[in-house]
mmCIF file of C-alpha atoms and ligand atoms in Angstrom:
data_model
loop_
_atom_site.group_PDB
_atom_site.id
_atom_site.type_symbol
_atom_site.label_atom_id
_atom_site.label_comp_id
_atom_site.label_asym_id
_atom_site.label_seq_id
_atom_site.Cartn_x
_atom_site.Cartn_y
_atom_site.Cartn_z
ATOM 1 C CA ALA J 1 -21.417 23.798 -50.399
ATOM 2 C CA PHE J 2 -20.843 23.689 -46.620
ATOM 3 C CA GLU J 3 -21.343 20.177 -45.840
ATOM 4 C CA GLN J 4 -17.845 18.742 -45.649
ATOM 5 C CA ASN J 5 -16.241 15.642 -44.867
ATOM 6 C CA SER J 6 -13.397 16.534 -42.782
ATOM 7 C CA SER J 7 -12.952 18.901 -40.277
ATOM 8 C CA PRO J 8 -13.581 22.984 -42.256
ATOM 9 C CA ASN J 9 -11.122 25.207 -41.813
ATOM 10 C CA PRO J 10 -8.450 22.722 -41.329
ATOM 11 C CA LYS J 11 -5.675 25.297 -40.708
ATOM 12 C CA TYR J 12 -7.871 27.371 -38.374
ATOM 13 C CA GLY J 13 -8.583 24.991 -36.159
ATOM 14 C CA GLN J 14 -6.168 23.297 -36.778
ATOM 15 C CA VAL J 15 -3.702 25.115 -35.083
ATOM 16 C CA THR J 16 -6.060 27.029 -31.767
ATOM 17 C CA ARG J 17 -7.505 23.711 -30.896
ATOM 18 C CA PRO J 18 -5.966 19.960 -32.120
ATOM 19 C CA SER J 19 -9.029 18.033 -32.651
ATOM 20 C CA THR J 20 -7.614 14.670 -32.002
ATOM 21 C CA GLN J 21 -8.958 11.611 -31.472
ATOM 22 C CA ALA J 22 -10.570 8.802 -29.342
ATOM 23 C CA PRO J 23 -9.918 5.519 -29.330
ATOM 24 C CA GLY J 24 -13.109 3.415 -30.021
ATOM 25 C CA GLU J 25 -15.799 2.643 -32.575
ATOM 26 C CA ARG J 26 -18.088 5.693 -33.486
ATOM 27 C CA VAL J 27 -21.847 5.014 -32.636
ATOM 28 C CA ASN J 28 -24.174 5.756 -35.498
ATOM 29 C CA ALA J 29 -25.488 9.430 -33.526
ATOM 30 C CA THR J 30 -25.353 12.673 -34.415
ATOM 31 C CA PHE J 31 -25.904 15.872 -31.782
ATOM 32 C CA VAL J 32 -29.158 17.427 -32.969
ATOM 33 C CA THR J 33 -30.107 21.758 -32.654
ATOM 34 C CA LEU J 34 -33.498 23.646 -33.415
ATOM 35 C CA ALA J 35 -31.988 26.920 -34.690
ATOM 36 C CA ARG J 36 -33.158 29.875 -36.182
ATOM 37 C CA ASN J 37 -30.308 32.261 -38.268
ATOM 38 C CA GLY J 38 -30.231 35.086 -35.575
ATOM 39 C CA ASP J 39 -29.086 32.226 -32.971
ATOM 40 C CA VAL J 40 -26.175 31.683 -34.944
ATOM 41 C CA TRP J 41 -24.286 33.472 -32.014
ATOM 42 C CA GLU J 42 -25.781 31.886 -28.873
ATOM 43 C CA ILE J 43 -25.584 28.322 -30.815
ATOM 44 C CA SER J 44 -21.994 28.712 -31.771
ATOM 45 C CA ARG J 45 -20.903 29.240 -27.718
ATOM 46 C CA SER J 46 -23.105 25.465 -26.915
ATOM 47 C CA ILE J 47 -20.921 24.485 -30.021
ATOM 48 C CA ARG J 48 -17.574 25.066 -28.682
ATOM 49 C CA GLN J 49 -18.145 23.905 -25.741
ATOM 50 C CA VAL J 50 -19.543 20.916 -26.580
ATOM 51 C CA GLU J 51 -16.248 20.848 -29.037
ATOM 52 C CA ASP J 52 -13.846 21.619 -26.176
ATOM 53 C CA ARG J 53 -14.891 18.508 -23.657
ATOM 54 C CA PHE J 54 -15.928 16.289 -25.813
ATOM 55 C CA ASN J 55 -16.639 16.117 -29.601
ATOM 56 C CA ARG J 56 -13.575 17.097 -30.789
ATOM 57 C CA ASN J 57 -12.201 14.340 -29.650
ATOM 58 C CA TYR J 58 -14.739 12.163 -31.237
ATOM 59 C CA ASN J 59 -16.397 14.237 -34.254
ATOM 60 C CA TYR J 60 -19.869 13.135 -34.243
ATOM 61 C CA ASP J 61 -21.778 14.367 -37.008
ATOM 62 C CA TRP J 62 -24.522 17.826 -36.106
ATOM 63 C CA VAL J 63 -28.183 17.960 -37.818
ATOM 64 C CA PHE J 64 -29.744 21.911 -37.314
ATOM 65 C CA LEU J 65 -32.935 22.511 -38.080
ATOM 66 C CA ASN J 66 -34.952 25.623 -39.140
ATOM 67 C CA ASP J 67 -38.567 25.777 -40.184
ATOM 68 C CA ASP J 68 -36.616 28.633 -42.467
ATOM 69 C CA GLU J 69 -33.980 28.481 -44.377
ATOM 70 C CA PHE J 70 -30.527 28.448 -42.964
ATOM 71 C CA ASP J 71 -27.751 31.769 -44.470
ATOM 72 C CA ASP J 72 -24.500 32.387 -45.068
ATOM 73 C CA THR J 73 -23.891 33.229 -41.708
ATOM 74 C CA PHE J 74 -24.619 30.845 -39.296
ATOM 75 C CA LYS J 75 -23.950 28.128 -42.735
ATOM 76 C CA LYS J 76 -20.800 29.785 -42.238
ATOM 77 C CA VAL J 77 -19.857 30.141 -38.522
ATOM 78 C CA THR J 78 -20.397 27.172 -36.664
ATOM 79 C CA SER J 79 -19.796 24.177 -39.355
ATOM 80 C CA ALA J 80 -16.563 25.752 -38.795
ATOM 81 C CA LEU J 81 -16.855 25.847 -34.878
ATOM 82 C CA THR J 82 -18.217 21.306 -35.645
ATOM 83 C CA SER J 83 -15.024 19.075 -36.118
ATOM 84 C CA GLY J 84 -17.600 16.417 -37.691
ATOM 85 C CA ARG J 85 -19.631 16.886 -39.873
ATOM 86 C CA ALA J 86 -22.469 20.417 -39.972
ATOM 87 C CA ARG J 87 -25.178 19.546 -41.924
ATOM 88 C CA TYR J 88 -28.392 21.954 -42.489
ATOM 89 C CA GLY J 89 -32.000 20.340 -42.721
ATOM 90 C CA LYS J 90 -35.261 22.537 -43.663
ATOM 91 C CA ILE J 91 -38.576 21.469 -41.746
ATOM 92 C CA GLY J 92 -41.021 20.287 -43.990
ATOM 93 C CA PRO J 93 -44.471 22.806 -44.005
ATOM 94 C CA GLU J 94 -46.316 19.326 -43.218
ATOM 95 C CA HIS J 95 -44.072 18.846 -39.792
ATOM 96 C CA TRP J 96 -44.540 22.535 -39.001
ATOM 97 C CA GLY J 97 -47.399 25.009 -38.703
ATOM 98 C CA PHE J 98 -51.173 24.024 -37.555
ATOM 99 C CA PRO J 99 -53.334 20.576 -38.324
ATOM 100 C CA ASP J 100 -56.200 20.815 -39.780
ATOM 101 C CA PHE J 101 -57.984 19.306 -36.875
ATOM 102 C CA ILE J 102 -57.293 22.221 -35.593
ATOM 103 C CA ASP J 103 -60.138 25.194 -34.998
ATOM 104 C CA GLN J 104 -57.781 28.437 -35.122
ATOM 105 C CA ASP J 105 -60.294 30.483 -33.295
ATOM 106 C CA LYS J 106 -59.537 28.310 -30.079
ATOM 107 C CA ALA J 107 -55.922 28.049 -30.387
ATOM 108 C CA ALA J 108 -56.245 32.127 -30.807
ATOM 109 C CA ARG J 109 -58.897 32.449 -27.818
ATOM 110 C CA VAL J 110 -56.173 29.999 -25.303
ATOM 111 C CA ARG J 111 -53.376 32.685 -26.740
ATOM 112 C CA GLU J 112 -54.654 35.571 -25.557
ATOM 113 C CA GLU J 113 -55.970 34.591 -22.674
ATOM 114 C CA MET J 114 -52.179 32.872 -22.113
ATOM 115 C CA HIS J 115 -50.819 36.496 -22.389
ATOM 116 C CA GLU J 116 -53.206 38.136 -19.955
ATOM 117 C CA LYS J 117 -52.294 35.651 -17.194
ATOM 118 C CA LYS J 118 -48.739 35.986 -18.719
ATOM 119 C CA ILE J 119 -48.271 33.007 -18.466
ATOM 120 C CA ILE J 120 -44.693 32.146 -20.483
ATOM 121 C CA TYR J 121 -44.262 31.559 -24.338
ATOM 122 C CA GLY J 122 -48.590 31.510 -23.213
ATOM 123 C CA ASP J 123 -48.800 33.884 -26.697
ATOM 124 C CA SER J 124 -47.063 32.341 -29.128
ATOM 125 C CA ILE J 125 -47.100 30.767 -32.020
ATOM 126 C CA SER J 126 -44.030 29.624 -32.974
ATOM 127 C CA TYR J 127 -43.082 28.332 -29.554
ATOM 128 C CA ARG J 128 -45.891 26.093 -30.053
ATOM 129 C CA HIS J 129 -44.688 24.174 -33.605
ATOM 130 C CA MET J 130 -41.648 23.734 -31.840
ATOM 131 C CA CYS J 131 -42.576 22.181 -28.963
ATOM 132 C CA ARG J 132 -44.922 20.096 -31.436
ATOM 133 C CA TYR J 133 -41.689 19.174 -34.154
ATOM 134 C CA GLU J 134 -39.603 18.562 -31.138
ATOM 135 C CA SER J 135 -42.415 15.870 -29.765
ATOM 136 C CA GLY J 136 -43.651 14.395 -32.430
ATOM 137 C CA PHE J 137 -40.924 14.668 -35.858
ATOM 138 C CA PHE J 138 -37.719 15.831 -35.266
ATOM 139 C CA PHE J 139 -36.590 12.100 -35.159
ATOM 140 C CA ARG J 140 -38.345 11.459 -38.520
ATOM 141 C CA HIS J 141 -36.629 14.870 -40.462
ATOM 142 C CA PRO J 142 -35.214 12.597 -43.451
ATOM 143 C CA LEU J 143 -31.006 13.913 -41.959
ATOM 144 C CA MET J 144 -32.053 12.536 -38.942
ATOM 145 C CA MET J 145 -33.608 9.579 -40.405
ATOM 146 C CA GLU J 146 -29.744 7.727 -41.013
ATOM 147 C CA TYR J 147 -28.721 7.994 -37.829
ATOM 148 C CA GLU J 148 -29.415 5.445 -34.632
ATOM 149 C CA TYR J 149 -29.158 8.045 -31.628
ATOM 150 C CA TYR J 150 -29.390 12.129 -30.585
ATOM 151 C CA TRP J 151 -27.974 14.069 -27.700
ATOM 152 C CA ARG J 152 -29.960 17.630 -28.613
ATOM 153 C CA VAL J 153 -28.520 21.004 -27.991
ATOM 154 C CA GLU J 154 -29.600 24.621 -27.619
ATOM 155 C CA PRO J 155 -28.523 27.753 -27.270
ATOM 156 C CA SER J 156 -26.485 28.530 -24.684
ATOM 157 C CA ILE J 157 -26.055 25.982 -23.661
ATOM 158 C CA GLU J 158 -23.123 25.762 -20.221
ATOM 159 C CA LEU J 159 -21.418 22.500 -20.002
ATOM 160 C CA PHE J 160 -18.843 22.585 -16.934
ATOM 161 C CA CYS J 161 -16.643 18.892 -16.999
ATOM 162 C CA ASP J 162 -14.702 17.103 -19.302
ATOM 163 C CA VAL J 163 -17.561 14.040 -20.510
ATOM 164 C CA GLY J 164 -14.005 11.568 -21.328
ATOM 165 C CA TYR J 165 -15.934 9.058 -22.323
ATOM 166 C CA ASP J 166 -18.454 8.231 -25.218
ATOM 167 C CA PRO J 167 -22.169 9.044 -23.923
ATOM 168 C CA PHE J 168 -23.770 7.344 -26.935
ATOM 169 C CA ARG J 169 -21.836 4.171 -26.804
ATOM 170 C CA TYR J 170 -23.120 4.046 -22.999
ATOM 171 C CA MET J 171 -25.897 3.588 -24.032
ATOM 172 C CA LYS J 172 -25.522 1.936 -27.073
ATOM 173 C CA ASP J 173 -24.278 -0.663 -24.940
ATOM 174 C CA ASN J 174 -26.520 -0.176 -21.448
ATOM 175 C CA ASN J 175 -29.652 -0.373 -23.660
ATOM 176 C CA LYS J 176 -30.108 3.394 -23.097
ATOM 177 C CA MET J 177 -33.800 4.581 -24.507
ATOM 178 C CA TYR J 178 -33.077 8.265 -23.493
ATOM 179 C CA SER J 179 -31.392 10.103 -20.548
ATOM 180 C CA PHE J 180 -31.276 13.439 -18.507
ATOM 181 C CA VAL J 181 -28.960 15.722 -16.097
ATOM 182 C CA LEU J 182 -32.417 18.110 -14.902
ATOM 183 C CA SER J 183 -35.593 17.408 -13.625
ATOM 184 C CA LEU J 184 -37.953 19.060 -12.677
ATOM 185 C CA TYR J 185 -41.966 19.737 -12.059
ATOM 186 C CA GLU J 186 -43.536 21.899 -14.963
ATOM 187 C CA TYR J 187 -45.855 25.019 -15.075
ATOM 188 C CA VAL J 188 -49.169 23.335 -14.404
ATOM 189 C CA GLU J 189 -51.356 26.387 -16.143
ATOM 190 C CA THR J 190 -49.367 25.030 -19.127
ATOM 191 C CA ILE J 191 -50.104 21.600 -19.461
ATOM 192 C CA PRO J 192 -53.849 21.138 -17.220
ATOM 193 C CA THR J 193 -55.062 17.859 -19.068
ATOM 194 C CA LEU J 194 -52.098 16.603 -20.362
ATOM 195 C CA TRP J 195 -52.521 14.319 -18.134
ATOM 196 C CA ASP J 196 -56.094 13.440 -18.701
ATOM 197 C CA SER J 197 -54.593 12.715 -22.566
ATOM 198 C CA VAL J 198 -51.912 10.330 -21.309
ATOM 199 C CA LYS J 199 -54.556 8.181 -19.344
ATOM 200 C CA GLY J 200 -56.608 7.831 -23.207
ATOM 201 C CA PHE J 201 -54.323 6.843 -24.324
ATOM 202 C CA MET J 202 -53.137 4.166 -21.942
ATOM 203 C CA GLU J 203 -56.515 2.852 -22.052
ATOM 204 C CA GLN J 204 -56.693 2.894 -25.904
ATOM 205 C CA HIS J 205 -52.211 1.503 -25.883
ATOM 206 C CA PRO J 206 -52.173 -0.964 -22.344
ATOM 207 C CA GLU J 207 -49.983 -2.701 -25.080
ATOM 208 C CA HIS J 208 -47.216 0.007 -25.268
ATOM 209 C CA ILE J 209 -47.693 0.355 -21.497
ATOM 210 C CA SER J 210 -44.654 -1.334 -19.960
ATOM 211 C CA GLU J 211 -43.287 -2.951 -17.106
ATOM 212 C CA ASN J 212 -40.845 -2.021 -14.864
ATOM 213 C CA ASN J 213 -42.086 2.073 -15.789
ATOM 214 C CA SER J 214 -41.431 4.853 -14.425
ATOM 215 C CA MET J 215 -45.434 5.527 -13.546
ATOM 216 C CA ASP J 216 -44.823 6.026 -9.132
ATOM 217 C CA TRP J 217 -41.559 8.948 -11.166
ATOM 218 C CA LEU J 218 -44.448 11.543 -12.199
ATOM 219 C CA SER J 219 -47.662 9.609 -10.245
ATOM 220 C CA ASP J 220 -48.076 9.716 -6.603
ATOM 221 C CA ASP J 221 -51.741 7.362 -6.594
ATOM 222 C CA GLY J 222 -50.067 5.175 -8.930
ATOM 223 C CA GLY J 223 -51.363 7.103 -11.708
ATOM 224 C CA LYS J 224 -54.681 8.635 -11.023
ATOM 225 C CA THR J 225 -53.047 12.487 -10.642
ATOM 226 C CA TYR J 226 -49.421 13.819 -12.498
ATOM 227 C CA ASN J 227 -47.123 14.702 -10.112
ATOM 228 C CA HIS J 228 -45.988 17.426 -12.724
ATOM 229 C CA CYS J 229 -42.306 16.034 -12.659
ATOM 230 C CA HIS J 230 -40.198 16.057 -16.319
ATOM 231 C CA PHE J 231 -36.902 15.898 -17.474
ATOM 232 C CA TRP J 232 -35.275 18.093 -19.763
ATOM 233 C CA SER J 233 -35.608 18.128 -23.114
ATOM 234 C CA ASN J 234 -33.472 20.738 -23.383
ATOM 235 C CA PHE J 235 -30.308 18.277 -23.140
ATOM 236 C CA GLU J 236 -31.385 14.950 -24.343
ATOM 237 C CA ILE J 237 -30.092 12.194 -25.592
ATOM 238 C CA GLY J 238 -31.418 9.357 -26.587
ATOM 239 C CA ASN J 239 -32.542 6.276 -29.169
ATOM 240 C CA LEU J 240 -34.242 7.469 -32.158
ATOM 241 C CA GLU J 241 -35.735 4.001 -33.678
ATOM 242 C CA TRP J 242 -37.757 4.403 -29.703
ATOM 243 C CA LEU J 243 -38.793 7.687 -31.182
ATOM 244 C CA ARG J 244 -39.794 6.536 -33.825
ATOM 245 C CA SER J 245 -41.776 3.339 -32.401
ATOM 246 C CA GLN J 246 -44.939 1.778 -33.131
ATOM 247 C CA ALA J 247 -45.734 2.794 -29.266
ATOM 248 C CA TYR J 248 -44.290 6.147 -29.655
ATOM 249 C CA ILE J 249 -46.403 7.579 -32.885
ATOM 250 C CA ASP J 250 -49.403 5.974 -31.662
ATOM 251 C CA TYR J 251 -48.442 7.426 -28.213
ATOM 252 C CA PHE J 252 -48.203 11.273 -29.957
ATOM 253 C CA THR J 253 -50.499 11.042 -32.571
ATOM 254 C CA HIS J 254 -52.929 9.700 -29.588
ATOM 255 C CA LEU J 255 -51.549 13.334 -27.303
ATOM 256 C CA ASP J 256 -52.089 15.597 -31.211
ATOM 257 C CA LYS J 257 -55.371 14.443 -31.469
ATOM 258 C CA ALA J 258 -56.607 16.180 -28.699
ATOM 259 C CA GLY J 259 -55.313 19.233 -29.046
ATOM 260 C CA GLY J 260 -53.408 20.335 -26.391
ATOM 261 C CA PHE J 261 -50.038 21.496 -27.877
ATOM 262 C CA PHE J 262 -52.371 24.124 -28.854
ATOM 263 C CA TYR J 263 -54.902 24.451 -27.392
ATOM 264 C CA GLU J 264 -53.227 24.830 -24.256
ATOM 265 C CA ARG J 265 -48.810 24.195 -24.553
ATOM 266 C CA TRP J 266 -47.621 21.487 -23.811
ATOM 267 C CA GLY J 267 -43.823 21.578 -24.086
ATOM 268 C CA ASP J 268 -42.226 18.606 -25.083
ATOM 269 C CA ALA J 269 -40.168 18.387 -21.896
ATOM 270 C CA PRO J 270 -42.865 16.731 -20.094
ATOM 271 C CA VAL J 271 -44.678 14.945 -23.493
ATOM 272 C CA HIS J 272 -41.399 13.269 -24.125
ATOM 273 C CA SER J 273 -40.406 12.489 -20.524
ATOM 274 C CA ILE J 274 -44.066 10.495 -19.424
ATOM 275 C CA ALA J 275 -43.714 8.331 -22.688
ATOM 276 C CA ALA J 276 -40.168 7.815 -22.045
ATOM 277 C CA ALA J 277 -41.055 6.425 -18.024
ATOM 278 C CA LEU J 278 -43.929 4.858 -19.554
ATOM 279 C CA MET J 279 -42.843 3.221 -22.323
ATOM 280 C CA LEU J 280 -39.847 2.064 -21.102
ATOM 281 C CA LYS J 281 -38.181 0.113 -18.904
ATOM 282 C CA LYS J 282 -37.101 1.853 -16.149
ATOM 283 C CA ASP J 283 -33.584 0.890 -16.718
ATOM 284 C CA GLN J 284 -32.959 1.971 -20.209
ATOM 285 C CA ILE J 285 -33.778 5.968 -18.430
ATOM 286 C CA HIS J 286 -29.839 7.337 -17.820
ATOM 287 C CA PHE J 287 -29.487 9.439 -15.041
ATOM 288 C CA PHE J 288 -25.641 11.763 -16.601
ATOM 289 C CA ASN J 289 -25.106 12.713 -12.800
ATOM 290 C CA ASP J 290 -20.909 12.959 -14.629
ATOM 291 C CA ILE J 291 -22.357 15.561 -17.437
ATOM 292 C CA ALA J 292 -22.249 18.324 -15.465
ATOM 293 C CA TYR J 293 -24.773 20.695 -17.870
ATOM 294 C CA TYR J 294 -26.073 24.775 -17.362
ATOM 295 C CA HIS J 295 -29.121 26.606 -19.363
ATOM 296 C CA VAL J 296 -30.779 29.262 -18.045
ATOM 297 C CA PRO J 297 -32.026 28.908 -15.269
ATOM 298 C CA PHE J 298 -30.592 25.285 -14.411
ATOM 299 C CA THR J 299 -27.196 24.237 -13.090
ATOM 300 C CA HIS J 300 -26.203 20.279 -12.573
ATOM 301 C CA CYS J 301 -23.390 20.278 -11.032
ATOM 302 C CA PRO J 302 -21.687 16.485 -9.877
ATOM 303 C CA THR J 303 -22.283 16.080 -6.656
ATOM 304 C CA GLY J 304 -18.856 15.035 -5.307
ATOM 305 C CA GLU J 305 -15.989 16.479 -4.753
ATOM 306 C CA GLN J 306 -13.079 13.822 -5.923
ATOM 307 C CA LYS J 307 -15.554 13.496 -8.755
ATOM 308 C CA ARG J 308 -15.446 17.732 -10.273
ATOM 309 C CA LEU J 309 -11.805 17.561 -9.826
ATOM 310 C CA ASP J 310 -11.408 14.586 -11.521
ATOM 311 C CA LEU J 311 -13.432 16.089 -14.204
ATOM 312 C CA LYS J 312 -11.484 19.615 -14.429
ATOM 313 C CA CYS J 313 -15.233 20.737 -13.432
ATOM 314 C CA HIS J 314 -15.753 25.177 -13.712
ATOM 315 C CA CYS J 315 -19.482 24.647 -11.975
ATOM 316 C CA ASN J 316 -19.784 25.978 -8.625
ATOM 317 C CA PRO J 317 -21.561 23.442 -6.091
ATOM 318 C CA LYS J 318 -23.636 26.204 -4.562
ATOM 319 C CA ASP J 319 -24.980 26.652 -8.350
ATOM 320 C CA ASN J 320 -25.726 22.380 -7.269
ATOM 321 C CA PHE J 321 -30.503 22.481 -8.648
ATOM 322 C CA ASP J 322 -30.006 18.176 -8.159
ATOM 323 C CA TRP J 323 -31.649 18.514 -4.662
ATOM 324 C CA ASN J 324 -33.654 21.772 -4.676
ATOM 325 C CA GLY J 325 -37.328 21.307 -3.285
ATOM 326 C CA TYR J 326 -38.757 21.941 -6.804
ATOM 327 C CA SER J 327 -35.598 19.355 -8.835
ATOM 328 C CA CYS J 328 -37.384 15.651 -9.243
ATOM 329 C CA LEU J 329 -34.071 14.171 -8.216
ATOM 330 C CA ASN J 330 -34.719 13.155 -5.316
ATOM 331 C CA ARG J 331 -37.948 11.351 -6.495
ATOM 332 C CA TRP J 332 -35.511 9.596 -8.824
ATOM 333 C CA TYR J 333 -33.447 7.543 -6.422
ATOM 334 C CA GLU J 334 -36.061 6.972 -4.994
ATOM 335 C CA LEU J 335 -38.035 5.222 -7.673
ATOM 336 C CA HIS J 336 -34.589 3.424 -8.001
ATOM 337 C CA ASN J 337 -34.412 2.580 -4.697
ATOM 338 C CA LEU J 338 -30.624 4.323 -4.701
ATOM 339 C CA PRO J 339 -28.514 6.041 -1.714
ATOM 340 C CA LYS J 340 -27.746 9.665 -1.617
ATOM 341 C CA PRO J 341 -24.106 10.322 -3.282
ATOM 342 C CA ASP J 342 -21.652 11.514 -1.123
ATOM 343 C CA GLY J 343 -21.515 14.561 0.131
ATOM 344 C CA TYR J 344 -24.729 15.371 -1.204
ATOM 345 C CA GLU J 345 -26.667 16.687 2.198
ATOM 346 C CA ALA J 346 -22.987 19.898 1.953
ATOM 347 C CA GLU J 347 -25.423 20.875 -1.702
ATOM 348 C CA GLN J 348 -28.818 21.278 -0.207
HETATM 349 P P1 GDP H 401 -36.533 27.204 -24.376
HETATM 350 O O1 GDP H 401 -35.152 26.612 -23.934
HETATM 351 O O2 GDP H 401 -38.567 26.367 -23.635
HETATM 352 O O3 GDP H 401 -36.887 28.792 -23.172
HETATM 353 O O4 GDP H 401 -37.529 28.408 -25.620
HETATM 354 P P2 GDP H 401 -36.256 28.567 -26.837
HETATM 355 O O5 GDP H 401 -36.026 30.402 -26.555
HETATM 356 O O6 GDP H 401 -34.586 27.891 -25.855
HETATM 357 O O7 GDP H 401 -36.477 26.877 -27.765
HETATM 358 C C1 GDP H 401 -36.500 25.575 -27.872
HETATM 359 C C2 GDP H 401 -35.345 24.836 -29.610
HETATM 360 O O8 GDP H 401 -36.037 25.464 -29.911
HETATM 361 C C3 GDP H 401 -34.172 26.472 -29.207
HETATM 362 O O9 GDP H 401 -33.060 25.622 -29.295
HETATM 363 C C4 GDP H 401 -34.381 27.540 -30.489
HETATM 364 O O10 GDP H 401 -33.348 27.854 -31.544
HETATM 365 C C5 GDP H 401 -35.995 26.682 -30.959
HETATM 366 N N1 GDP H 401 -36.464 26.865 -31.360
HETATM 367 C C6 GDP H 401 -37.582 28.430 -30.497
HETATM 368 N N2 GDP H 401 -38.468 28.652 -31.891
HETATM 369 C C7 GDP H 401 -37.937 28.764 -32.917
HETATM 370 C C8 GDP H 401 -38.147 28.697 -34.354
HETATM 371 O O11 GDP H 401 -39.648 29.561 -34.226
HETATM 372 N N3 GDP H 401 -37.762 27.954 -35.568
HETATM 373 C C9 GDP H 401 -36.769 27.485 -35.050
HETATM 374 N N4 GDP H 401 -35.782 26.842 -36.322
HETATM 375 N N5 GDP H 401 -36.272 27.434 -33.455
HETATM 376 C C10 GDP H 401 -36.769 27.224 -32.849
HETATM 377 MN MN1 MN H 402 -33.252 27.044 -25.129
#
């Protein structure tokens, strides 16, 4: 009942914020949000910003996924805010829950230990299911199977600048498979054995490791150890067919069998990032400098004053994380032999 082909609630939608049609052909793409019913007001803020800054001119679909049934309030509120079709999917138990090879007692002991060590989300079961779902399953949801590209949006994010072109079109026309706006070092306690599993995968499946990849962004010793750099996956624009490829599925299956989603607390951010860095060519990963973004506690505000004025940005450049010591963007620039953008010293 809530799936519609045109703008819902046209009366109010059109009075407050006319939806305009940017010229050009649309890509087969969708926004995707994993959320609980209780996230409705936080995700509404995100949708409003994404629509104002971009999608009201493009009207891409928005897929909402949940391990529970979405309630009427969630559907009413979010479908009123989206300019494209709003679609709601339930996640089946085969994609959300403990696989049978996981030792429940061992997993419970780990949660207790992590609780004592005060590791963020260390004692949470649902957070682990969420990380595993985002790592290995969201792109295989029946609704997502219809699309070629996705843009992930989480609750309470902000977009600070106009997005004056179609990033999906940019990805497709330039053969980009994965993209990011923020990158940083992972909290090592959550992934102590992840790199060992990745090395096991590389040995078993050398055919999936790409030439001209971004290994040097992940490792400072040619792959012996992981430097913990990862793309922050609460923002992602990516190609779903790559995630559905044999290479990625073999990779996810290998990691899943190692059990680290439950025996540690592997996040989808390092899991996606390592996959992209090793199985894609380095120029298939894109840094969207012009998409200004906030997810607590980090901001990406584009470097360069003229760019910020042109794009009507409202972020404070002093909040920009890019050139902070905990950011991995510096390494990214080194990997690609790029000169630092004009004005970056002032923001360090
Ligand atoms: P953080 O950004 O790592 O602090 O984690 P979030 O709480 O933002 O969770 C990441 C994403 O997964 C967000 O889009 C949440 O709405 C969603 N999420 C987290 N836990 C659950 C859950 O148990 N069920 C559902 N349906 N969504 C969840
Ligand atoms: Mn979040």
